[in-house]
Coordinates of C-alpha atoms in Angstrom, one line a residue:
Chain A
X108 CA 0.0 0.0 0.0
X109 CA 1.2 3.5 -0.7
X110 CA 2.4 5.3 2.4
X111 CA -0.1 7.9 3.6
X112 CA -1.0 10.0 6.6
X113 CA -3.6 12.6 7.6
X114 CA -3.1 15.6 9.8
X115 CA -5.7 18.0 11.4
X116 CA -4.8 21.6 12.0
X117 CA -7.2 24.0 13.7
X118 CA -8.2 27.4 12.2
X119 CA -6.6 30.5 13.8
X120 CA -8.2 33.8 14.2
X121 CA -5.7 36.5 15.0
X122 CA -7.0 39.2 17.4
X123 CA -3.9 41.5 17.3
X124 CA -0.3 41.3 16.1
X125 CA 3.0 43.1 15.6
X126 CA 5.4 42.5 12.7
X127 CA 9.0 41.5 13.2
X128 CA 11.2 40.9 10.2
X129 CA 14.8 39.7 10.3
X130 CA 17.2 38.4 7.7
X131 CA 16.2 34.8 8.5
X132 CA 12.6 33.7 7.7
X133 CA 12.8 31.2 10.6
X134 CA 13.2 34.1 13.1
X135 CA 10.8 36.4 11.3
X136 CA 7.1 36.5 12.1
X137 CA 4.7 38.2 14.4
X138 CA 3.9 38.4 18.1
X139 CA 0.3 38.6 19.1
X140 CA -2.8 36.8 20.3
X141 CA -5.5 34.7 18.8
X142 CA -8.0 31.9 19.1
X143 CA -7.6 28.5 17.5
X144 CA -10.8 26.8 16.4
X145 CA -12.0 23.2 16.5
X146 CA -13.0 23.7 12.8
X147 CA -10.0 23.7 10.6
X148 CA -8.1 21.9 7.9
X149 CA -7.5 18.2 7.3
X150 CA -4.6 17.3 5.0
X151 CA -4.0 13.8 3.6
X152 CA -0.7 13.2 2.0
X153 CA -0.2 10.0 -0.1
X154 CA 3.0 8.9 -1.7
X155 CA 2.4 9.0 -5.5
X156 CA 4.5 9.2 -8.6
X157 CA 3.0 12.6 -9.6
X158 CA 2.4 15.6 -7.5
X159 CA -1.2 16.9 -7.2
X160 CA -2.5 19.4 -4.6
X161 CA -6.2 19.7 -4.3
X162 CA -8.4 21.9 -2.1
X163 CA -12.0 21.2 -1.0
X164 CA -13.8 24.3 0.4
X165 CA -16.6 23.9 3.1
X166 CA -19.8 22.9 1.4
X167 CA -18.2 22.3 -2.0
X168 CA -19.2 19.2 -4.0
X169 CA -15.6 18.2 -4.7
X170 CA -12.0 19.1 -4.6
X171 CA -10.3 21.4 -7.1
X172 CA -6.6 21.7 -8.0
X173 CA -5.0 24.5 -6.1
X174 CA -1.7 26.2 -5.9
X175 CA -1.2 27.4 -2.3
X176 CA 2.4 28.5 -2.5
X177 CA 3.7 27.5 0.9
X178 CA 2.1 24.0 0.6
X179 CA 4.1 23.4 -2.6
X180 CA 7.2 24.7 -0.9
X181 CA 6.7 22.2 2.0
X182 CA 6.3 19.3 -0.4
X183 CA 9.6 20.4 -2.1
X184 CA 11.5 20.7 1.1
X185 CA 10.3 17.3 2.3
X186 CA 11.7 15.8 -0.9
X187 CA 8.5 13.9 -1.6
X188 CA 6.3 13.3 -4.6
X189 CA 2.8 13.2 -3.3
X190 CA -0.9 13.7 -3.6
X191 CA -1.9 16.4 -1.1
X192 CA -5.7 16.6 -0.4
X193 CA -6.7 19.6 1.7
X194 CA -10.2 19.7 3.1
X195 CA -11.3 22.8 5.0
X196 CA -14.4 23.3 7.2
X197 CA -13.6 27.1 7.3
X198 CA -13.7 29.6 4.5
X199 CA -10.5 30.7 2.7
X200 CA -9.4 34.3 2.8
X201 CA -11.7 35.1 5.8
X202 CA -9.0 35.3 8.5
X203 CA -8.8 31.8 9.7
X204 CA -5.2 31.1 8.7
X205 CA -6.1 28.5 6.1
X206 CA -2.8 28.7 4.2
X207 CA -0.9 28.2 7.5
X208 CA -3.1 25.3 8.4
X209 CA -2.7 23.7 5.0
X210 CA 1.1 24.2 5.2
X211 CA 1.5 22.8 8.7
X212 CA -0.9 19.9 7.9
X213 CA 1.2 19.1 4.7
X214 CA 4.4 19.2 6.8
X215 CA 3.0 16.9 9.6
X216 CA 1.4 14.3 7.2
X217 CA 4.2 14.7 4.6
X218 CA 6.8 13.9 7.3
X219 CA 5.3 10.4 7.6
X220 CA 5.7 9.8 3.9
X221 CA 9.2 11.2 3.7
X222 CA 12.3 9.0 3.7
X223 CA 13.9 10.9 6.6
X224 CA 12.4 11.2 10.1
X225 CA 11.5 14.8 11.2
X226 CA 10.6 16.1 14.6
X227 CA 7.5 18.3 15.2
X228 CA 9.8 21.4 15.7
X229 CA 11.5 20.7 12.3
X230 CA 8.1 20.3 10.5
X231 CA 6.7 23.4 12.2
X232 CA 9.8 25.3 11.0
X233 CA 9.3 24.1 7.4
X234 CA 5.7 25.3 7.4
X235 CA 6.5 28.7 9.1
X236 CA 9.4 29.5 6.8
X237 CA 7.3 28.7 3.7
X238 CA 4.4 31.0 5.0
X239 CA 6.7 33.9 5.8
X240 CA 8.5 33.7 2.5
X241 CA 5.2 33.6 0.6
X242 CA 3.8 36.5 2.7
X243 CA 0.6 34.5 3.4
X244 CA 1.0 34.6 7.2
X245 CA 3.4 35.5 10.0
X246 CA 2.2 33.7 13.1
X247 CA -0.6 31.3 12.2
X248 CA 1.6 28.2 11.9
X249 CA 3.1 28.4 15.4
X250 CA -0.3 29.3 16.9
X251 CA -2.0 26.4 15.1
X252 CA 0.7 24.0 16.4
X253 CA 0.0 25.2 20.0
X254 CA -3.8 25.3 20.0
X255 CA -6.2 27.0 22.5
X256 CA -5.9 30.7 22.8
X257 CA -2.2 31.2 22.0
X258 CA -0.2 34.3 23.0
X259 CA 2.9 34.5 20.7
X260 CA 5.4 36.1 23.0
X261 CA 8.3 36.0 20.5
X262 CA 8.2 36.1 16.7
X263 CA 9.6 33.2 14.6
X264 CA 9.2 29.4 14.3
X265 CA 10.6 28.7 17.8
X266 CA 9.6 31.6 19.9
X267 CA 8.0 31.2 23.4
X268 CA 4.2 30.8 23.5
X269 CA 1.8 31.2 26.4
X270 CA -2.0 30.7 26.4
X271 CA -5.1 32.1 27.9
X272 CA -6.8 29.2 29.6
X273 CA -10.3 28.8 28.1
X274 CA -12.6 26.8 26.0
X275 CA -16.1 27.0 24.7
X276 CA -18.3 28.2 21.8
X277 CA -17.2 30.8 19.2
X278 CA -19.5 32.3 16.6
X279 CA -18.5 34.0 13.4
X280 CA -20.0 35.8 10.4
X281 CA -17.9 36.2 7.2
X282 CA -18.7 38.9 4.7
X283 CA -15.9 38.3 2.2
X284 CA -12.2 38.2 1.6
X285 CA -9.3 40.5 2.6
X286 CA -5.8 40.4 1.2
X287 CA -3.4 39.4 3.9
X288 CA -0.5 39.8 1.4
X289 CA -1.3 43.4 0.7
X290 CA -1.3 44.3 4.4
X291 CA 1.8 42.3 5.3
X292 CA 3.9 43.7 2.5
X293 CA 2.8 47.3 3.3
X294 CA 3.9 49.7 6.1
X295 CA 3.3 47.9 9.3
X296 CA 4.6 50.4 11.9
X297 CA 1.1 51.4 13.2
X298 CA 0.1 47.8 13.4
X299 CA 3.2 46.9 15.3
X300 CA 2.7 49.7 17.9
X301 CA -0.9 48.8 18.5
X302 CA -0.1 45.1 18.6
X303 CA 2.5 45.5 21.2
X304 CA 0.1 47.4 23.4
X305 CA -2.6 44.8 23.0
X306 CA -0.3 41.9 23.8
X307 CA 1.1 43.6 27.0
X308 CA -2.5 44.2 28.2
X309 CA -3.5 40.6 27.7
X310 CA -0.3 39.2 29.3
X311 CA -1.1 41.5 32.3
X312 CA -4.7 40.3 32.5
X313 CA -5.0 36.9 30.6
X314 CA -8.7 36.5 30.2
X315 CA -11.2 36.0 27.3
X316 CA -12.8 39.4 28.1
X317 CA -9.4 41.2 27.9
X318 CA -8.5 39.4 24.7
X319 CA -11.7 40.6 23.0
X320 CA -11.3 44.1 24.4
X321 CA -7.6 44.4 23.4
X322 CA -8.4 43.0 19.9
X323 CA -11.2 45.4 19.4
X324 CA -9.0 48.4 20.3
X325 CA -6.3 47.0 18.0
X326 CA -8.8 46.8 15.1
X327 CA -9.8 50.5 15.6
X328 CA -6.3 51.9 16.2
X329 CA -4.8 50.2 13.1
X330 CA -7.6 51.3 10.8
X331 CA -8.1 47.7 9.7
X332 CA -11.7 47.6 10.9
X333 CA -14.1 48.2 8.1
X334 CA -17.4 50.1 8.5
X335 CA -19.4 47.0 7.9
X336 CA -17.6 45.0 10.6
X337 CA -17.8 47.9 13.1
X338 CA -21.6 48.0 12.7
X339 CA -21.9 44.2 13.4
X340 CA -19.5 44.5 16.5
X341 CA -21.6 47.4 17.8
X342 CA -24.8 45.4 17.5
X343 CA -23.1 42.5 19.5
X344 CA -22.1 45.1 22.1
X345 CA -25.7 46.4 22.3
X346 CA -27.0 42.9 22.8
X347 CA -24.6 42.5 25.8
X348 CA -21.9 40.5 24.1
X349 CA -18.4 41.0 22.8
X350 CA -16.9 40.7 19.3
X351 CA -13.9 41.6 17.2
X352 CA -12.5 41.4 13.7
X353 CA -10.5 38.4 12.5
X354 CA -7.1 39.6 11.3
X355 CA -7.1 39.5 8.4
X356 CA -10.5 38.8 7.0
X357 CA -13.9 40.5 6.6
X358 CA -15.1 38.4 9.5
X359 CA -16.5 39.1 13.0
X360 CA -15.9 36.6 15.8
X361 CA -17.7 36.5 19.1
X362 CA -17.5 34.2 22.2
X363 CA -20.6 32.2 23.3
X364 CA -23.9 33.3 21.6
X365 CA -22.8 36.9 20.9
X366 CA -23.8 37.1 17.2
X367 CA -27.0 35.0 17.7
X368 CA -28.1 37.2 20.5
X369 CA -27.6 40.3 18.2
X370 CA -29.9 38.8 15.6
X371 CA -27.4 37.4 13.2
X372 CA -27.3 33.9 11.8
X373 CA -23.6 32.9 12.4
X374 CA -21.6 29.8 11.9
X375 CA -20.3 28.3 15.1
X376 CA -17.3 26.4 16.3
X377 CA -15.4 25.8 19.6
X378 CA -12.1 27.0 20.9
X379 CA -9.7 24.2 19.9
X380 CA -8.0 22.5 22.8
X381 CA -5.1 20.5 21.3
X382 CA -3.4 22.2 18.4
X383 CA -2.3 20.4 15.2
X384 CA -1.9 16.7 15.3
X385 CA -1.4 13.7 13.1
X386 CA -4.5 11.5 13.2
X387 CA -5.5 8.3 11.5
X388 CA -8.5 8.0 9.3
X389 CA -9.3 4.5 9.8
X390 CA -10.2 3.4 13.4
X391 CA -8.9 -0.1 12.7
X392 CA -5.5 1.3 11.8
X393 CA -3.0 1.3 14.6
X394 CA -1.6 4.6 13.3
X395 CA 1.9 3.7 14.6
X396 CA 4.0 4.8 11.7
Chain B
X53 CA -24.0 29.0 41.0
X54 CA -20.6 28.1 42.5
X55 CA -17.8 28.7 40.1
X56 CA -16.4 25.5 38.7
X57 CA -14.3 24.2 35.9
X58 CA -13.0 20.8 34.7
X59 CA -9.7 20.0 33.1
X60 CA -8.4 16.9 31.3
X61 CA -4.8 15.9 31.5
X62 CA -3.3 12.9 29.6
X63 CA -1.3 10.2 31.3
X64 CA 2.5 10.3 30.6
X65 CA 4.7 7.2 30.3
X66 CA 8.4 8.2 30.5
X67 CA 10.7 6.1 28.4
X68 CA 14.0 7.6 29.5
X69 CA 15.1 10.6 31.5
X70 CA 18.1 12.4 33.0
X71 CA 17.9 14.3 36.3
X72 CA 18.8 18.0 36.6
X73 CA 18.6 19.8 40.0
X74 CA 19.2 23.5 40.5
X75 CA 18.6 25.8 43.5
X76 CA 15.3 26.8 41.9
X77 CA 12.5 24.2 41.6
X78 CA 11.2 26.0 38.5
X79 CA 14.4 25.2 36.6
X80 CA 14.9 21.8 38.1
X81 CA 13.5 18.7 36.5
X82 CA 14.3 16.1 33.9
X83 CA 15.1 15.9 30.2
X84 CA 13.8 12.9 28.4
X85 CA 11.2 11.3 26.2
X86 CA 7.8 9.8 26.7
X87 CA 4.3 9.0 25.4
X88 CA 1.2 10.9 26.6
X89 CA -2.0 8.8 26.5
X90 CA -5.6 9.6 25.6
X91 CA -6.5 8.0 29.0
X92 CA -5.7 10.2 31.9
X93 CA -7.0 12.3 34.7
X94 CA -10.1 14.6 34.8
X95 CA -10.1 17.2 37.6
X96 CA -13.1 19.2 38.6
X97 CA -12.6 22.2 40.8
X98 CA -15.6 23.8 42.5
X99 CA -15.4 26.9 44.7
X100 CA -16.6 25.8 48.1
X101 CA -16.2 27.0 51.7
X102 CA -14.3 23.9 52.8
X103 CA -11.4 22.2 51.1
X104 CA -11.9 18.5 50.0
X105 CA -9.7 16.6 47.7
X106 CA -11.0 13.2 46.5
X107 CA -9.6 10.6 44.1
X108 CA -11.5 8.0 42.1
X109 CA -9.4 5.2 40.7
X110 CA -10.3 3.4 37.5
X111 CA -13.1 0.9 38.1
X112 CA -13.7 2.1 41.7
X113 CA -17.3 2.4 42.9
X114 CA -16.7 5.9 44.3
X115 CA -14.2 8.6 45.3
X116 CA -12.1 8.6 48.4
X117 CA -10.4 11.4 50.3
X118 CA -6.8 11.7 49.2
X119 CA -3.8 13.7 50.1
X120 CA -1.7 14.1 46.9
X121 CA 0.9 16.6 48.2
X122 CA 1.4 18.6 45.0
X123 CA -2.4 19.0 44.5
X124 CA -2.8 20.5 47.9
X125 CA 0.2 22.8 47.2
X126 CA -1.4 24.0 44.0
X127 CA -4.7 24.8 45.8
X128 CA -2.7 26.8 48.4
X129 CA -0.8 28.7 45.8
X130 CA -3.9 29.6 43.8
X131 CA -5.4 31.0 47.1
X132 CA -8.6 29.2 46.6
X133 CA -10.8 27.1 48.9
X134 CA -12.3 24.4 46.8
X135 CA -13.6 20.9 46.3
X136 CA -11.2 19.1 44.0
X137 CA -12.5 15.9 42.4
X138 CA -9.9 13.8 40.6
X139 CA -11.0 10.9 38.4
X140 CA -8.4 8.7 36.7
X141 CA -8.8 6.2 34.0
X142 CA -5.3 5.0 34.6
X143 CA -3.8 3.2 37.7
X144 CA -1.9 5.2 40.3
X145 CA 1.8 4.3 41.0
X146 CA 2.1 2.4 37.7
X147 CA 4.2 5.0 35.8
X148 CA 1.5 7.1 34.2
X149 CA 2.4 10.4 36.0
X150 CA -0.9 10.5 37.8
X151 CA 0.3 12.9 40.4
X152 CA 1.6 15.3 37.7
X153 CA -1.7 15.0 35.9
X154 CA -3.7 15.7 39.0
X155 CA -1.5 18.7 39.9
X156 CA -1.7 20.2 36.4
X157 CA -5.5 19.6 36.2
X158 CA -6.0 21.2 39.5
X159 CA -3.9 24.2 38.4
X160 CA -5.9 24.6 35.1
X161 CA -9.3 24.2 36.5
X162 CA -8.4 26.0 39.8
X163 CA -7.2 29.0 37.8
X164 CA -10.8 29.5 36.5
X165 CA -12.1 29.5 40.1
X166 CA -9.3 31.8 41.4
X167 CA -9.8 35.6 41.7
X168 CA -6.8 36.4 39.7
X169 CA -6.3 35.5 36.0
X170 CA -3.3 33.2 35.3
X171 CA -1.8 32.2 32.0
X172 CA -1.1 28.6 30.9
X173 CA 2.6 29.0 31.5
X174 CA 2.0 30.3 35.0
X175 CA -0.4 27.4 35.9
X176 CA 2.1 24.9 34.4
X177 CA 4.9 26.4 36.5
X178 CA 2.7 26.1 39.7
X179 CA 2.1 22.4 39.1
X180 CA 5.7 21.6 38.0
X181 CA 7.2 23.3 41.1
X182 CA 4.8 21.5 43.4
X183 CA 5.7 18.2 41.8
X184 CA 9.5 18.8 42.0
X185 CA 9.3 19.9 45.6
X186 CA 7.3 16.8 46.6
X187 CA 9.6 14.5 44.6
X188 CA 6.6 12.9 43.0
X189 CA 7.8 13.7 39.4
X190 CA 10.4 15.8 37.5
X191 CA 9.0 16.1 33.9
X192 CA 5.5 14.8 33.7
X193 CA 3.8 18.1 34.1
X194 CA 5.5 19.8 31.1
X195 CA 5.1 16.6 29.0
X196 CA 1.4 16.4 29.8
X197 CA 0.9 20.1 29.0
X198 CA 2.5 19.4 25.6
X199 CA 0.9 16.1 24.6
X200 CA 1.8 13.6 21.8
X201 CA 5.2 12.0 22.2
X202 CA 7.1 14.8 23.9
X203 CA 10.9 15.1 23.9
X204 CA 11.9 17.4 26.9
X205 CA 15.0 19.1 25.5
X206 CA 15.6 21.2 28.7
X207 CA 14.7 20.6 32.3
X208 CA 12.3 22.8 34.2
X209 CA 8.9 24.3 33.8
X210 CA 9.8 26.4 30.8
X211 CA 12.3 24.4 28.9
X212 CA 12.1 23.7 25.1
X213 CA 10.1 20.7 24.0
X214 CA 10.0 18.9 20.7
X215 CA 7.9 15.9 19.7
X216 CA 8.0 12.7 17.7
X217 CA 5.2 13.0 15.2
X218 CA 2.8 10.0 15.7
X219 CA -0.5 8.7 16.9
X220 CA -2.1 5.3 17.3
X221 CA -2.8 2.5 19.7
X222 CA -0.8 1.8 22.8
X223 CA -1.2 -1.3 25.0
X224 CA 0.0 -1.8 28.6
X225 CA 0.1 -4.3 31.4
X226 CA 0.6 -3.2 35.0
X227 CA 1.9 -5.6 37.6
X228 CA 2.1 -3.3 40.6
X229 CA 3.5 -0.1 42.1
X230 CA 7.1 1.3 42.1
X231 CA 8.3 4.1 44.4
X232 CA 9.1 7.1 42.2
X233 CA 10.2 9.1 45.3
X234 CA 12.8 6.4 46.3
X235 CA 14.4 6.5 42.9
X236 CA 14.3 10.3 42.5
X237 CA 15.8 11.0 45.9
X238 CA 18.6 8.4 45.5
X239 CA 21.8 8.5 43.4
X240 CA 20.7 9.4 39.8
X241 CA 24.1 9.6 38.0
X242 CA 23.8 6.3 36.1
X243 CA 20.2 7.3 35.2
X244 CA 21.3 10.7 33.9
X245 CA 24.1 9.3 31.8
X246 CA 21.9 6.7 30.1
X247 CA 19.1 9.2 29.7
X248 CA 21.3 11.7 27.9
X249 CA 22.4 8.9 25.5
X250 CA 18.8 7.9 24.8
X251 CA 17.6 11.4 24.2
X252 CA 20.5 12.1 21.8
X253 CA 19.6 9.0 19.8
X254 CA 15.9 9.9 19.5
X255 CA 16.6 13.5 18.5
X256 CA 18.9 12.1 15.8
X257 CA 16.3 9.7 14.6
X258 CA 12.9 10.8 15.8
X259 CA 10.7 7.8 15.2
X260 CA 8.4 5.5 17.3
X261 CA 10.8 2.6 16.6
X262 CA 13.8 4.5 17.9
X263 CA 11.9 5.7 20.9
X264 CA 11.1 2.1 22.0
X265 CA 14.6 0.9 21.3
X266 CA 16.3 3.8 23.2
X267 CA 13.8 3.3 26.1
X268 CA 14.5 -0.4 26.3
X269 CA 18.3 0.2 26.4
X270 CA 17.8 2.9 29.1
X271 CA 15.8 0.4 31.2
X272 CA 18.6 -2.1 31.0
X273 CA 21.5 0.2 31.5
X274 CA 20.0 1.9 34.6
X275 CA 19.1 -1.4 36.3
X276 CA 15.6 -0.2 36.7
X277 CA 14.1 -3.1 34.6
X278 CA 12.8 -5.8 36.8
X279 CA 13.0 -9.5 35.8
X280 CA 9.3 -9.8 35.5
X281 CA 9.1 -6.9 33.0
X282 CA 12.1 -8.2 31.1
X283 CA 10.3 -11.5 30.5
X284 CA 7.2 -9.7 29.2
X285 CA 9.2 -7.4 26.9
X286 CA 11.1 -10.4 25.5
X287 CA 7.9 -12.2 24.8
X288 CA 6.6 -9.1 22.9
X289 CA 9.9 -9.1 20.9
X290 CA 9.5 -12.8 20.1
X291 CA 6.0 -12.1 18.7
X292 CA 7.5 -9.4 16.4
X293 CA 6.6 -6.4 18.5
X294 CA 8.4 -3.8 20.6
X295 CA 7.9 -2.9 24.2
X296 CA 9.5 -1.1 27.1
X297 CA 9.1 -0.3 30.8
X298 CA 7.1 2.8 32.0
X299 CA 9.4 4.9 34.2
X300 CA 8.6 4.5 37.0
X301 CA 6.1 1.7 37.3
X302 CA 5.9 -2.0 37.2
X303 CA 4.3 -1.6 33.8
X304 CA 5.1 -2.7 30.2
X305 CA 3.9 -0.5 27.3
X306 CA 3.9 -1.5 23.6
X307 CA 2.7 0.2 20.4
X308 CA -0.1 -1.3 18.3
X309 CA -1.1 -4.8 19.3
X310 CA 2.3 -5.8 20.7
X311 CA 1.1 -7.3 24.0
X312 CA -2.0 -8.9 22.5
X313 CA 0.1 -10.6 19.9
X314 CA 2.4 -11.9 22.6
X315 CA -0.6 -13.6 24.3
X316 CA -1.2 -11.1 27.1
X317 CA -4.6 -9.5 28.0
X318 CA -3.5 -5.8 28.1
X319 CA -5.4 -2.5 28.7
X320 CA -5.3 -0.2 25.6
X321 CA -5.3 3.5 25.0
X322 CA -4.1 5.8 22.2
X323 CA -1.3 8.3 21.9
X324 CA -2.8 11.6 23.1
X325 CA -2.8 14.3 20.5
X326 CA -3.6 17.5 22.3
X327 CA -2.1 17.7 25.8
X328 CA -3.8 19.1 28.8
X329 CA -6.9 21.3 28.4
X330 CA -9.7 22.9 30.1
X331 CA -13.0 21.4 29.0
X332 CA -16.5 21.8 29.9
X333 CA -18.7 19.1 31.2
X334 CA -22.0 20.2 29.9
X335 CA -22.4 20.4 26.2
X336 CA -25.0 23.2 26.6
X337 CA -22.5 25.3 28.6
X338 CA -20.7 27.9 26.5
X339 CA -17.6 27.3 28.5
X340 CA -16.4 30.9 28.0
X341 CA -15.2 31.7 31.5

């Protein structure tokens, strides 16, 4: 049988971030805070003689060929020829870090197919470096590897992480796409200043409430908050909830029933509790590679 | 309603370790490698006017009052008065790190009940320091927070971790208890030398196979392997499998169906994929603390 493996990687909604670039992509990235979600991306990698990378969007009838740049880079770096099947339960381009999830999932599952053995740190580094070089993300990969409500205390693939203890329901409404690349390749000094303030306030008072309040302030100060999202967030406030914008997507997220209580018809998920992992498809399979 | 929260912490079977003591308990601990298990410990902490700590063993009809020293220390350090209900699906004293799991679970769930907000790092440090001071464990807490097949590259509460990518079935047979405290408070120089060799070999070749082979060599070199366990392990070898001793318990662990294939009637679990987490009991509860 062809060697194959499947990995699951949670979505990651960034609440606030600061940008840190160095000569080395492995040390470049962002500091910040976010929420990982129990919905995310499943990546199956099968050892095949031809490369094929396909993506199946939530609700789509089937998979289509895709060219997510960091996924192709990870396949190259692993030195494998493989069929990569990416299935997402979250929308692309809406601020859930789908490219990071697809890259990390390809690294974890691809590592099983590769000739050489890799550790989790090495695979995370592969995916992080590919994302940074492609300007598709700066901190999603490390956050998605960690899970929960991660606080990225240092930039880069191997920086220190902490977390806000928490679990529970998260609601979201997505209104369209937002170009991460455009923001990340522009002037990020205002973002970085606001992001550092937000992170300091959440480290000082590590609660879900403070996370949403710091994220909301970040969205306003950076000018990234659109009028449409501001209106939704204010409606959630008026209904007694809390909400913020997913960085970077035209998406509002709220804990608990915040969007429902404000009269919207949101999608819902849970705060992820475990981070990215290899998992086996077939319950009769021992999974011991 | 009284404030309450529940945490799950996986079991942790250490394969090999080295001992590192410093003046500060936070930096003391062990380096080494192990397997965390999907079976583990659930800890519920409820804000009450009197302290009560109970423990329910696997298969027991009910909970009994218990005095796990690091659990009591964590409750003190959090400044809470609480009912702590510890339920384990793994045997105590058999090498699954139950005291570490109980301590970390008490910290995570107790942090929700406490007045002050704590981050995951802070709660992990509380539990690690309490374990090290009580000599009940040196590395279980950080391994259990991480999940999977953790490699503890540095000792202490905040050392670097890496992981062997993997998942799947694990079998075990327990034949009795083993005193962790007696080993950890004795001369550990032989253990440390063998543990460093084992860790280096697994970092060099990070696979499940190498983990079992390095763990097996460690058990022999340190003289910790008992005759009874050696016989079981050799029977698993003869049946084409791999097995090693849980450090520190009179327990043999094997991946896949290793013990079954050798004619034993083992318990089974899975490699844990997510590490310790807060979780909510009641599916209708939003869980957002």
